[in-house]
Coordinates of C-alpha atoms and ligand atoms in Angstrom, one line a residue:
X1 CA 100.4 100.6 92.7
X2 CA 99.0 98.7 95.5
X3 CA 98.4 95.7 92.9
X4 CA 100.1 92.5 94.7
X5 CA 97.6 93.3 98.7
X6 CA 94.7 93.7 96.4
X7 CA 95.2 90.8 94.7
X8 CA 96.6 89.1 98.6
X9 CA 93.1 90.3 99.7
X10 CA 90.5 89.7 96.8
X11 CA 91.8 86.1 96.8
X12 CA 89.9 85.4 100.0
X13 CA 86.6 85.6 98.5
X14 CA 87.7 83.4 95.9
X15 CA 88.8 80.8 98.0
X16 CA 85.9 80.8 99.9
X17 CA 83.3 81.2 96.9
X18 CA 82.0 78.1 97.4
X19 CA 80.7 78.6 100.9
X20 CA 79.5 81.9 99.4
X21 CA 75.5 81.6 97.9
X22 CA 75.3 78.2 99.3
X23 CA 74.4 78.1 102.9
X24 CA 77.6 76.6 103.8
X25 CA 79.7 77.7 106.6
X26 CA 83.1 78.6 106.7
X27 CA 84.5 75.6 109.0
X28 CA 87.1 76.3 111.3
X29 CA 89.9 74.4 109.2
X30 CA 88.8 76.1 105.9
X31 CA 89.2 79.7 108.1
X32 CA 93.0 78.5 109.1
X33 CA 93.7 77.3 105.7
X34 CA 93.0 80.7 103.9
X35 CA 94.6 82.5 107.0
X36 CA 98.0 80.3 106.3
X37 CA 97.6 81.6 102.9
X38 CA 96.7 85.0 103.4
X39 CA 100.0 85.3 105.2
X40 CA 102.1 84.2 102.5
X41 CA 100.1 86.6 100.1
X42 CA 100.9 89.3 102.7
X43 CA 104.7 88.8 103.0
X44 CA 105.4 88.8 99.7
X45 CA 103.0 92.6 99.5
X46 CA 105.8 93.7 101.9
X47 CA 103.7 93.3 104.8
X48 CA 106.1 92.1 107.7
X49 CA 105.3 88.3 109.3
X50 CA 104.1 89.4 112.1
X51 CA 101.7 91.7 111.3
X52 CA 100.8 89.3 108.4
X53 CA 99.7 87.6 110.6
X54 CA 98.1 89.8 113.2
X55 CA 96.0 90.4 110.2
X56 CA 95.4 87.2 109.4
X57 CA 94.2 85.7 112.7
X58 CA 91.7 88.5 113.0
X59 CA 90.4 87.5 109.7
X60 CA 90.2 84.1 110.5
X61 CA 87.9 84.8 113.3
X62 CA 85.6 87.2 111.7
X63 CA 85.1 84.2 108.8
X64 CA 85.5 81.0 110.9
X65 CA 82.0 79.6 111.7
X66 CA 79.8 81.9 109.8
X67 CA 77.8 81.7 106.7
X68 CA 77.9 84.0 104.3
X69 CA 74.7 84.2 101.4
X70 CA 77.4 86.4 98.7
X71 CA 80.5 87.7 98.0
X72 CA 79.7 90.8 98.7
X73 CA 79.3 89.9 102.5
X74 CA 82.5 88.1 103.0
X75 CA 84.4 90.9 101.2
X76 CA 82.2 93.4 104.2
X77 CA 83.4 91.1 106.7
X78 CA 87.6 91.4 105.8
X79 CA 87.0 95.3 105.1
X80 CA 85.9 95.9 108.5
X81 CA 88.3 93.7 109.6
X82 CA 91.4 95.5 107.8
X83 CA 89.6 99.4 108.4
X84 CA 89.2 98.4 112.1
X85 CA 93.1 97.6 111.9
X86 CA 94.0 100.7 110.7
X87 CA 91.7 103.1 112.6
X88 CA 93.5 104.6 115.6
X89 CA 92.8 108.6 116.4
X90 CA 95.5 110.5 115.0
X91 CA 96.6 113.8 116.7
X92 CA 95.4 117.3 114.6
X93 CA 97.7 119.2 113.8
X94 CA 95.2 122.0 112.9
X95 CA 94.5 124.4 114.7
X96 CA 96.8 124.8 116.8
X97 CA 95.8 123.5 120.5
X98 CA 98.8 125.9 122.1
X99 CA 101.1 128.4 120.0
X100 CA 103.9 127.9 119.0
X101 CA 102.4 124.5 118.4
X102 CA 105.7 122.4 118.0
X103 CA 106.1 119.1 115.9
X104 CA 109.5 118.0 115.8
X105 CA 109.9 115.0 112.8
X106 CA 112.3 112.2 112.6
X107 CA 112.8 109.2 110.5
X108 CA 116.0 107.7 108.7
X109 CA 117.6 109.6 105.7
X110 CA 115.9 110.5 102.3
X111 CA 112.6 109.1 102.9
X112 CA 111.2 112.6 102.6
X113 CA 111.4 114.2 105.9
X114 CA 112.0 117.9 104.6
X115 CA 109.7 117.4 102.0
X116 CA 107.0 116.8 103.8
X117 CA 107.8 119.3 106.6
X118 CA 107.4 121.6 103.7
X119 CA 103.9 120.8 102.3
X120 CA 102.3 120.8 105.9
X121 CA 103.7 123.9 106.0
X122 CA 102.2 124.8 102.8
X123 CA 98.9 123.2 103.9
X124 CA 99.0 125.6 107.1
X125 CA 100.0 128.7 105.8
X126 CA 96.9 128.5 103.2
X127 CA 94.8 127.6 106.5
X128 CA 96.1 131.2 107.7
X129 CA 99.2 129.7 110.5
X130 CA 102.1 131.2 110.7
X131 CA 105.1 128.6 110.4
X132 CA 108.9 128.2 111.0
X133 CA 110.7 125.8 110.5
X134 CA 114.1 124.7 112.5
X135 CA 116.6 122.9 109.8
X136 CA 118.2 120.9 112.3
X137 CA 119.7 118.6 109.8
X138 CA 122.9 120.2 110.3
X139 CA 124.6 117.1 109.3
X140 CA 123.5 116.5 105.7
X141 CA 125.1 118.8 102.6
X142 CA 122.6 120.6 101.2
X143 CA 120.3 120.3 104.1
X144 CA 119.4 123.7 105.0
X145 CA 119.5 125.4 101.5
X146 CA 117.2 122.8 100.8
X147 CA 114.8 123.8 103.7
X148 CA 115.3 127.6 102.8
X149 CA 114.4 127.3 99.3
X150 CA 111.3 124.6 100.3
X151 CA 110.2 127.7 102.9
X152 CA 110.5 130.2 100.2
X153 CA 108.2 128.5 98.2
X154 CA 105.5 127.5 101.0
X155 CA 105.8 130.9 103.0
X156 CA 107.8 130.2 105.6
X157 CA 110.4 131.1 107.9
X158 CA 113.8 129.5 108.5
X159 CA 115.4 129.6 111.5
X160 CA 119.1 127.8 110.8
X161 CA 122.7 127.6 112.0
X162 CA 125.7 126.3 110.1
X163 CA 126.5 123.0 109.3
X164 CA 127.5 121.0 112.1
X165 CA 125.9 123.1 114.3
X166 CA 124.3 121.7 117.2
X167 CA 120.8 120.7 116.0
X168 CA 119.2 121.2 119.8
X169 CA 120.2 124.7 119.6
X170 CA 119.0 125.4 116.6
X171 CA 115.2 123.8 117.5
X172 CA 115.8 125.6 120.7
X173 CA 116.2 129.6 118.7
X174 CA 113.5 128.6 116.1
X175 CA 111.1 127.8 119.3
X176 CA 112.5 131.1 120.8
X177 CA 112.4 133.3 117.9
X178 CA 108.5 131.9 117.5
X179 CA 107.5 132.5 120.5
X180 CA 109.0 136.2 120.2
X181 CA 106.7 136.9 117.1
X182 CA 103.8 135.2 118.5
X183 CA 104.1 132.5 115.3
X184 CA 101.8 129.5 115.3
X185 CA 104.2 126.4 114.4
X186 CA 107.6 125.5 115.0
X187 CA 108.5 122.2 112.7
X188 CA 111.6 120.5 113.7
X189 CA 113.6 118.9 110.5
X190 CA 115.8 116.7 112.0
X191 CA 119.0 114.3 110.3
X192 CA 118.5 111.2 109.6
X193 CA 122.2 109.8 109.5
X194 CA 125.2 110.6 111.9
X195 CA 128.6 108.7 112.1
X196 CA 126.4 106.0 114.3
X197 CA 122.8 105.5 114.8
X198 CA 123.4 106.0 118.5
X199 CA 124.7 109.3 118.0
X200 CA 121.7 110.3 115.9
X201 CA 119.3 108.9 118.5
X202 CA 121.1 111.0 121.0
X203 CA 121.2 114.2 119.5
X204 CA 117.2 113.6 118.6
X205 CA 116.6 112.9 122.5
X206 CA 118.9 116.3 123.5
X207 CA 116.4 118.0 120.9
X208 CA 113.2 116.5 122.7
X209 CA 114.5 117.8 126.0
X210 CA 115.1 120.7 125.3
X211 CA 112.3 122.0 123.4
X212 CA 109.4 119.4 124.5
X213 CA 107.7 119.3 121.2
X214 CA 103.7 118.4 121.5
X215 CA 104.1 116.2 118.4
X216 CA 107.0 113.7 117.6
X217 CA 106.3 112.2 114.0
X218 CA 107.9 110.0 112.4
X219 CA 108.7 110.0 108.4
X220 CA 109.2 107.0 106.5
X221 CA 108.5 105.7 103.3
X222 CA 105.6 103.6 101.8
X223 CA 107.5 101.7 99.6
X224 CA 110.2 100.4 102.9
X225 CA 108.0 97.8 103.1
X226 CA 107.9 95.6 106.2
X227 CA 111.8 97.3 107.0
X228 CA 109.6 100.5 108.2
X229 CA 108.0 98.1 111.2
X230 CA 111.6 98.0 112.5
X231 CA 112.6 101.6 112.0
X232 CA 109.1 102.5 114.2
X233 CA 110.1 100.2 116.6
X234 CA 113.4 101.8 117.4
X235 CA 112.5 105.3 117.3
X236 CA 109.5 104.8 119.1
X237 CA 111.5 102.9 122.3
X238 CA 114.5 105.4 121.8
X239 CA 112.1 108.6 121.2
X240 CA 108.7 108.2 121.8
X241 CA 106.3 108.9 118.7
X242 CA 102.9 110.3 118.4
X243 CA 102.5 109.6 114.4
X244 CA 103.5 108.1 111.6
X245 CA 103.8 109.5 107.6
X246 CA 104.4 107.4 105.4
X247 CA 106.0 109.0 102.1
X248 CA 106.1 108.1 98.5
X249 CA 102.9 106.5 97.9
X250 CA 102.8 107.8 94.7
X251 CA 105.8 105.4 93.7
X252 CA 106.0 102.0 92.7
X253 CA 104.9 100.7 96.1
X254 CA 103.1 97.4 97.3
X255 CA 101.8 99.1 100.1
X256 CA 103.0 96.5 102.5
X257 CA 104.4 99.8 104.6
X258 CA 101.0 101.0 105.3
X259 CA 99.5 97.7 106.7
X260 CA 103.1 97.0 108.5
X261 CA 103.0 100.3 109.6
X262 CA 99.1 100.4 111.3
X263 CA 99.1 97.2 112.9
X264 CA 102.6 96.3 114.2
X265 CA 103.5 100.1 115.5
X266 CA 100.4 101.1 117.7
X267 CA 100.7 104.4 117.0
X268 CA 98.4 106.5 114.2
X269 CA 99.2 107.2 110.5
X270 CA 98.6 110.9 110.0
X271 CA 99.1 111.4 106.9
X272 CA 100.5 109.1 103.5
X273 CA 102.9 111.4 100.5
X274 CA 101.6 110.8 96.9
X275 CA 104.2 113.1 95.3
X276 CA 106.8 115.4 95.1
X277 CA 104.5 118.9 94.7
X278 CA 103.6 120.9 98.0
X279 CA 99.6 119.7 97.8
X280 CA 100.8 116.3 97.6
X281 CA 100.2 115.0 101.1
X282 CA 96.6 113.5 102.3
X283 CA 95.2 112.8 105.8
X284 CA 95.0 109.0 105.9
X285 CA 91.3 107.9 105.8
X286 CA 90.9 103.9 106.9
X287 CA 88.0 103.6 105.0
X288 CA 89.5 105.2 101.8
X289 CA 92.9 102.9 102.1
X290 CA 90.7 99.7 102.7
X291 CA 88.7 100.8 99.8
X292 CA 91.8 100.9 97.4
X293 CA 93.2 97.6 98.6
X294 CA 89.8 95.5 98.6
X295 CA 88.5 94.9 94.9
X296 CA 84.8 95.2 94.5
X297 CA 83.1 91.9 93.8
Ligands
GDP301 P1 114.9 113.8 103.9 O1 116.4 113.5 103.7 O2 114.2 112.8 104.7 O3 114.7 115.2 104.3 O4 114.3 113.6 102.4 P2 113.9 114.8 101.3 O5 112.7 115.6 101.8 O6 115.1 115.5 100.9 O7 113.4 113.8 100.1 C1 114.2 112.9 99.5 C2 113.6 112.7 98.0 O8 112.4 112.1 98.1 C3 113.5 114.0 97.3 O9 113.9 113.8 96.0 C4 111.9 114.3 97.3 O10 111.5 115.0 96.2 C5 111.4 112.9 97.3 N1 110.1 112.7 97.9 C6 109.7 113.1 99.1 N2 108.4 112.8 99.3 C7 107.9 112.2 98.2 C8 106.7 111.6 97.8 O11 105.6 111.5 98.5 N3 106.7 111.0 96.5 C9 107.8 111.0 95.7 N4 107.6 110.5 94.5 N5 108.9 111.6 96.1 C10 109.0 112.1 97.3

């Protein structure tokens, strides 16, 4: 896990050893070179091109023209590269800032959306919340048994039609029927697939309209690789999105996504899925992420 943008990242050092210890200083054309290669590293991590090289250029610049006396201090200098990269203030979800506090979620299909509706609803029922959830994936089979059981499980409430059902009114009764009982949270599970994407894209815009979440997340998963920087694009131009969450971390993933994900889309991760169990989801920390991908030296 993570193995091919550690080994992408830790072979900086290596290439610039020799500067390292000796006084020398990282010329301008030795900075380019290990950029050039850095991007190739990166691409084949499943880091998209161009926020390989986004990444790239700002290392470049933080090594070009400086000496470095170790290791140790050019590996500092690409870590607070990469963990200033990746730090953008997410939105908290806890506690609520207005009740019901509504986060509607969207992303394509299978990457995990109800799944991880379902363990933040776990993680805010054990902080005391109160939580329904909307299944407004009235498209897929299976969909809103899935979401009833999930809700059974985490202590929630379901607020559902039937199949086919139109998936603003449903977001619109769960919001209703929330704010009627004085609940905390309305989550908003949404479909990820419809006869044509630009169906989908209008039924999750109906949805927006008519209930206005606070929070529009998207779902997608870690091991898309650089595909996710494409799927952000379009439902942040079509939808407008406040955060990202990347899913199955815990799989066989080069964590491409995550970098892809933190530089090209502009907008915060909230939280990475490790896993398939309710307590399986984790606030994304910067420093933590950098940590994992940078070997010590
Ligand atoms: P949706 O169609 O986007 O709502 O996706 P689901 O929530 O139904 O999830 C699709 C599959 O991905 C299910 O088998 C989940 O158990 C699995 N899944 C979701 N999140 C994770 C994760 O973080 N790790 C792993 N390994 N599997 C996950």
């Amino acid at each position: 896990m993570l193995d091919r943008l550690r080994k992408a990242l830790g072979s900086i050092g290596e290439r610039i050893a020799e500067a390292a210890g000796t006084g020398i200083t990282v010329s301008e054309k030795k900075a380019e070179e290990i950029a050039d290669e850095l991007v190739l590293e990166l691409v084949q991590a499943d880091v998209a091109l161009d926020a390989a090289e986004k990444i790239a250029e700002r290392i470049k610049s933080a090594l070009a023209g400086r000496k470095f006396s170790s290791r140790r201090e050019i590996r500092d200098a690409v870590r607070s590269v990469l963990v200033d990269l990746l730090s953008r203030e997410a939105p908290k979800i806890a506690p609520p800032p207005e009740k019901p506090y509504i986060i509607m979620f969207v992303g394509p299909n299978g990457v995990g959306k109800t799944t991880t509706i379902a363990k933040i609803a776990h993680q805010l029922r054990k902080g005391g919340y109160s939580v329904v959830i909307a299944a407004a994936d009235t498209f897929r089979a299976g969909s809103i048994e899935q979401t009833e059981e999930w809700a059974e499980r985490v202590g929630a409430r379901v607020v559902k039609h039937s199949y086919g059902a139109d998936p603003a009114a449903v977001a619109f009764d769960a919001v209703k029927s929330a704010k009627a009982r004085g609940d905390d949270y309305v989550l908003i599970d949404t479909a990820g697939r419809q006869e044509t994407n630009e169906n989908l894209m209008e039924q999750l815009k109906k949805i927006k309209r008519v209930v206005k979440p606070h929070l529009t997340v998207f779902v997608g998963e870690g091991m898309a690789g650089s595909a996710v920087a494409e799927q952000i694009r379009r439902f942040n131009e079509e939808l407008g999105i406040d955060g990202i969450i990347l899913t199955k971390m815990d799989t066989d993933t080069k964590g491409g996504a995550v970098l892809t994900a933190a530089v090209a889309a502009e907008v915060p991760i909230i939280y990475l899925g490790w896993g398939e169990a309710p307590e399986d989801l984790k606030p994304f920390d910067p420093e933590e992420f950098v940590s994992k991908i940078l070997p010590e030296v």
